Amino acid sequence: MPMRHQPLVEKAPAEVVERLVDLACLAPSVHNTQPWRWRYDDARLVLEADLTRRLPAEDPRGRNLTLSCGAALHHLAFAARAMGWETNVLMLPADRDPAVLAEVLVSRVRQRAAVRSDLDLLRTRCTDRRRFTAWPVPDDRLQELCRVAEQWGSRAEAVTSDAARIRLELLANRALTFLEIDGRRMLEQERWIDRAGTDGIPLGLLPADPEPLQARSRFRPGLLEDTRMVIHGGDRVIAIGGASDDVGGWLRSGQAMSAVWLEATRSGMSLIPMSQPIEVESVRHEVARSVLRDVPEPHILLRIGWQAIGRSGLPRTPRRPLHEVFVRHA
């Protein structure tokens, strides 16, 4: 009987891995803190949480930090596929350092052409905080996005009924009121707005006037022009979470958030993370109890809608140089 040859597995060279990390670091993160570090040694890429960038007042458990790292992990896998490579990801490896979130092997058994449109999508995705138009996202589109999220091991649910949407807006405002009276949170937030350097949120990306007919913004007014007069209410919300509220669940939800965000961007929609109702534990539990049916432990809420103004002219949030977040051992 003739022997069957095993396909030859080609491991990605260090230069390819370095480019993938560069693309992964385009991922969204809480207040653009970019709380990740990458180590590459002997064909193994390690993702670590940069705990020095955790927000102790706003994010004491590290939920938002881990969601951010999960988004970067998904961006890496998405970029690898777009460049013709595959990723084998081990999340939360045994006997790990608490900061280590995943180990990744990048390889392929045959060459494939790069998908240029997917690489462009990574660079196009952004957080556009301008108001949405009145045209609602159809329910079938929302369900498609929920299925995209669930491919990454999370649970997802669209908030579509008028009663649930009103209830969620009331709870979001309750959370913001709670956060506004916490001086430590407000000071921490201010430190990440209009920073000099390669992180934080530029004033040019914060709308100049608060939106009077939506849940209040957590940020102070910025410089982004947004002068259209429209009938509001076209945005919808998708909740992403799981059966447990822990590091593994947050990491999966971060991957799901990135997958939904990229797919929404591909379809011409905009997405804004809404973490305030999740950051206040009493509100988070109430959201799960009175708004959601299928997500017992919500980790993040995503506002999704359409915008009449294109994104191409928006400034982009800065990114830390690669040498600050990536260490390559010989």
Short mmCIF file of N, CA and C in Angstrom, two decimals, residues 151-224:
data_model
loop_
_atom_site.label_atom_id
_atom_site.label_comp_id
_atom_site.label_asym_id
_atom_site.label_seq_id
_atom_site.Cartn_x
_atom_site.Cartn_y
_atom_site.Cartn_z
N GLN A 151 -20.05 32.91 15.80
CA GLN A 151 -19.01 32.05 15.24
C GLN A 151 -17.74 32.06 16.09
N TRP A 152 -17.63 33.05 16.98
CA TRP A 152 -16.43 33.18 17.82
C TRP A 152 -16.68 32.75 19.25
N GLY A 153 -17.74 31.96 19.45
CA GLY A 153 -17.99 31.37 20.76
C GLY A 153 -18.72 32.25 21.73
N SER A 154 -19.24 33.38 21.26
CA SER A 154 -20.00 34.28 22.12
C SER A 154 -21.49 34.13 21.85
N ARG A 155 -22.28 34.75 22.69
CA ARG A 155 -23.71 34.87 22.44
C ARG A 155 -23.99 36.32 22.03
N ALA A 156 -24.93 36.48 21.13
CA ALA A 156 -25.26 37.82 20.64
C ALA A 156 -26.76 37.95 20.48
N GLU A 157 -27.26 39.14 20.77
CA GLU A 157 -28.70 39.38 20.69
C GLU A 157 -28.95 40.81 20.24
N ALA A 158 -29.81 40.98 19.25
CA ALA A 158 -30.19 42.31 18.78
C ALA A 158 -31.35 42.84 19.61
N VAL A 159 -31.26 44.10 20.01
CA VAL A 159 -32.32 44.77 20.76
C VAL A 159 -33.17 45.53 19.74
N THR A 160 -34.34 45.02 19.41
CA THR A 160 -35.11 45.58 18.31
C THR A 160 -36.47 46.13 18.71
N SER A 161 -37.10 45.60 19.73
CA SER A 161 -38.45 46.07 20.07
C SER A 161 -38.38 47.46 20.68
N ASP A 162 -39.42 48.24 20.46
CA ASP A 162 -39.45 49.61 21.00
C ASP A 162 -39.34 49.59 22.52
N ALA A 163 -40.03 48.67 23.17
CA ALA A 163 -40.00 48.62 24.63
C ALA A 163 -38.59 48.33 25.14
N ALA A 164 -37.91 47.37 24.51
CA ALA A 164 -36.56 47.03 24.95
C ALA A 164 -35.59 48.16 24.68
N ARG A 165 -35.76 48.85 23.56
CA ARG A 165 -34.86 49.96 23.23
C ARG A 165 -35.04 51.12 24.20
N ILE A 166 -36.29 51.43 24.55
CA ILE A 166 -36.55 52.50 25.53
C ILE A 166 -35.97 52.12 26.89
N ARG A 167 -36.17 50.88 27.28
CA ARG A 167 -35.63 50.42 28.57
C ARG A 167 -34.11 50.52 28.59
N LEU A 168 -33.49 50.13 27.48
CA LEU A 168 -32.03 50.18 27.42
C LEU A 168 -31.53 51.62 27.48
N GLU A 169 -32.22 52.55 26.81
CA GLU A 169 -31.79 53.95 26.85
C GLU A 169 -31.91 54.50 28.26
N LEU A 170 -32.95 54.16 28.97
CA LEU A 170 -33.10 54.60 30.36
C LEU A 170 -31.96 54.05 31.23
N LEU A 171 -31.64 52.79 31.03
CA LEU A 171 -30.56 52.18 31.81
C LEU A 171 -29.20 52.79 31.44
N ALA A 172 -29.00 53.10 30.15
CA ALA A 172 -27.75 53.74 29.74
C ALA A 172 -27.60 55.10 30.40
N ASN A 173 -28.68 55.86 30.47
CA ASN A 173 -28.61 57.16 31.14
C ASN A 173 -28.40 57.02 32.64
N ARG A 174 -28.97 55.98 33.23
CA ARG A 174 -28.73 55.74 34.65
C ARG A 174 -27.24 55.45 34.89
N ALA A 175 -26.64 54.65 34.01
CA ALA A 175 -25.22 54.34 34.15
C ALA A 175 -24.37 55.60 34.00
N LEU A 176 -24.70 56.45 33.03
CA LEU A 176 -23.92 57.68 32.83
C LEU A 176 -24.04 58.60 34.02
N THR A 177 -25.21 58.69 34.61
CA THR A 177 -25.38 59.52 35.80
C THR A 177 -24.49 59.00 36.93
N PHE A 178 -24.44 57.69 37.08
CA PHE A 178 -23.58 57.10 38.10
C PHE A 178 -22.11 57.41 37.82
N LEU A 179 -21.71 57.28 36.56
CA LEU A 179 -20.30 57.51 36.20
C LEU A 179 -19.91 58.97 36.35
N GLU A 180 -20.85 59.88 36.09
CA GLU A 180 -20.54 61.31 36.14
C GLU A 180 -20.29 61.81 37.55
N ILE A 181 -20.78 61.10 38.55
CA ILE A 181 -20.55 61.55 39.93
C ILE A 181 -19.34 60.86 40.55
N ASP A 182 -18.67 60.04 39.77
CA ASP A 182 -17.46 59.36 40.25
C ASP A 182 -16.26 60.16 39.76
N GLY A 183 -15.70 60.99 40.62
CA GLY A 183 -14.60 61.86 40.23
C GLY A 183 -13.39 61.12 39.71
N ARG A 184 -13.08 59.95 40.28
CA ARG A 184 -11.91 59.19 39.81
C ARG A 184 -12.08 58.76 38.36
N ARG A 185 -13.28 58.30 38.02
CA ARG A 185 -13.54 57.89 36.64
C ARG A 185 -13.41 59.06 35.68
N MET A 186 -13.96 60.20 36.07
CA MET A 186 -13.92 61.35 35.18
C MET A 186 -12.49 61.83 34.95
N LEU A 187 -11.70 61.86 36.01
CA LEU A 187 -10.30 62.27 35.86
C LEU A 187 -9.53 61.29 34.98
N GLU A 188 -9.79 60.00 35.17
CA GLU A 188 -9.12 58.98 34.37
C GLU A 188 -9.47 59.14 32.89
N GLN A 189 -10.75 59.40 32.64
CA GLN A 189 -11.20 59.58 31.27
C GLN A 189 -10.55 60.80 30.62
N GLU A 190 -10.47 61.89 31.37
CA GLU A 190 -9.86 63.10 30.83
C GLU A 190 -8.41 62.88 30.42
N ARG A 191 -7.72 62.00 31.12
CA ARG A 191 -6.31 61.75 30.81
C ARG A 191 -6.13 61.08 29.44
N TRP A 192 -7.20 60.51 28.89
CA TRP A 192 -7.08 59.82 27.62
C TRP A 192 -7.70 60.60 26.46
N ILE A 193 -8.09 61.84 26.71
CA ILE A 193 -8.66 62.69 25.66
C ILE A 193 -7.62 63.72 25.23
N ASP A 194 -7.40 63.80 23.92
CA ASP A 194 -6.51 64.81 23.34
C ASP A 194 -5.11 64.76 23.94
N ARG A 195 -4.58 63.55 24.05
CA ARG A 195 -3.23 63.38 24.57
C ARG A 195 -2.20 63.72 23.50
N ALA A 196 -1.06 64.16 23.93
CA ALA A 196 0.05 64.34 23.00
C ALA A 196 0.76 63.01 22.86
N GLY A 197 0.75 62.43 21.67
CA GLY A 197 1.42 61.15 21.51
C GLY A 197 0.66 60.24 20.57
N THR A 198 0.77 58.94 20.83
CA THR A 198 0.28 57.95 19.88
C THR A 198 -0.83 57.09 20.46
N ASP A 199 -1.59 57.62 21.41
CA ASP A 199 -2.72 56.89 21.95
C ASP A 199 -3.78 57.89 22.39
N GLY A 200 -4.87 57.40 22.98
CA GLY A 200 -5.95 58.28 23.41
C GLY A 200 -6.86 58.71 22.27
N ILE A 201 -7.85 59.55 22.61
CA ILE A 201 -8.88 59.98 21.66
C ILE A 201 -8.69 61.45 21.32
N PRO A 202 -8.41 61.79 20.07
CA PRO A 202 -8.28 63.20 19.69
C PRO A 202 -9.63 63.93 19.80
N LEU A 203 -9.58 65.20 20.16
CA LEU A 203 -10.82 66.00 20.22
C LEU A 203 -11.52 66.04 18.87
N GLY A 204 -10.75 65.93 17.80
CA GLY A 204 -11.34 65.96 16.47
C GLY A 204 -12.22 64.79 16.14
N LEU A 205 -12.26 63.78 17.03
CA LEU A 205 -13.13 62.62 16.82
C LEU A 205 -14.32 62.60 17.78
N LEU A 206 -14.45 63.65 18.59
CA LEU A 206 -15.59 63.76 19.51
C LEU A 206 -16.52 64.84 18.98
N PRO A 207 -17.83 64.53 18.79
CA PRO A 207 -18.76 65.52 18.25
C PRO A 207 -18.77 66.80 19.08
N ALA A 208 -18.93 67.93 18.39
CA ALA A 208 -18.86 69.23 19.04
C ALA A 208 -20.03 69.48 19.98
N ASP A 209 -21.20 68.93 19.65
CA ASP A 209 -22.38 69.14 20.48
C ASP A 209 -22.95 67.80 20.89
N PRO A 210 -23.31 67.63 22.16
CA PRO A 210 -23.93 66.38 22.58
C PRO A 210 -25.23 66.16 21.83
N GLU A 211 -25.55 64.91 21.57
CA GLU A 211 -26.78 64.54 20.87
C GLU A 211 -27.96 64.62 21.84
N PRO A 212 -28.89 65.56 21.66
CA PRO A 212 -29.93 65.76 22.67
C PRO A 212 -31.00 64.68 22.69
N LEU A 213 -31.14 63.92 21.61
CA LEU A 213 -32.24 62.95 21.55
C LEU A 213 -31.77 61.51 21.70
N GLN A 214 -30.55 61.33 22.12
CA GLN A 214 -30.03 59.98 22.36
C GLN A 214 -29.49 59.93 23.78
N ALA A 215 -29.14 58.72 24.21
CA ALA A 215 -28.47 58.59 25.50
C ALA A 215 -27.22 59.47 25.52
N ARG A 216 -26.95 60.12 26.63
CA ARG A 216 -25.86 61.09 26.70
C ARG A 216 -24.52 60.41 26.42
N SER A 217 -23.60 61.19 25.89
CA SER A 217 -22.27 60.68 25.63
C SER A 217 -21.46 60.68 26.91
N ARG A 218 -20.54 59.71 27.02
CA ARG A 218 -19.66 59.69 28.18
C ARG A 218 -18.56 60.74 28.07
N PHE A 219 -18.28 61.21 26.86
CA PHE A 219 -17.17 62.13 26.65
C PHE A 219 -17.66 63.57 26.62
N ARG A 220 -16.77 64.48 26.97
CA ARG A 220 -17.09 65.90 26.82
C ARG A 220 -17.11 66.27 25.34
N PRO A 221 -17.72 67.43 24.99
CA PRO A 221 -17.78 67.82 23.59
C PRO A 221 -16.40 67.98 22.97
N GLY A 222 -16.31 67.65 21.69
CA GLY A 222 -15.05 67.77 20.97
C GLY A 222 -15.16 68.75 19.82
N LEU A 223 -14.50 68.43 18.72
CA LEU A 223 -14.39 69.36 17.59
C LEU A 223 -15.00 68.82 16.31
N LEU A 224 -15.51 67.58 16.31
CA LEU A 224 -16.00 66.97 15.09
C LEU A 224 -17.29 67.65 14.64
#
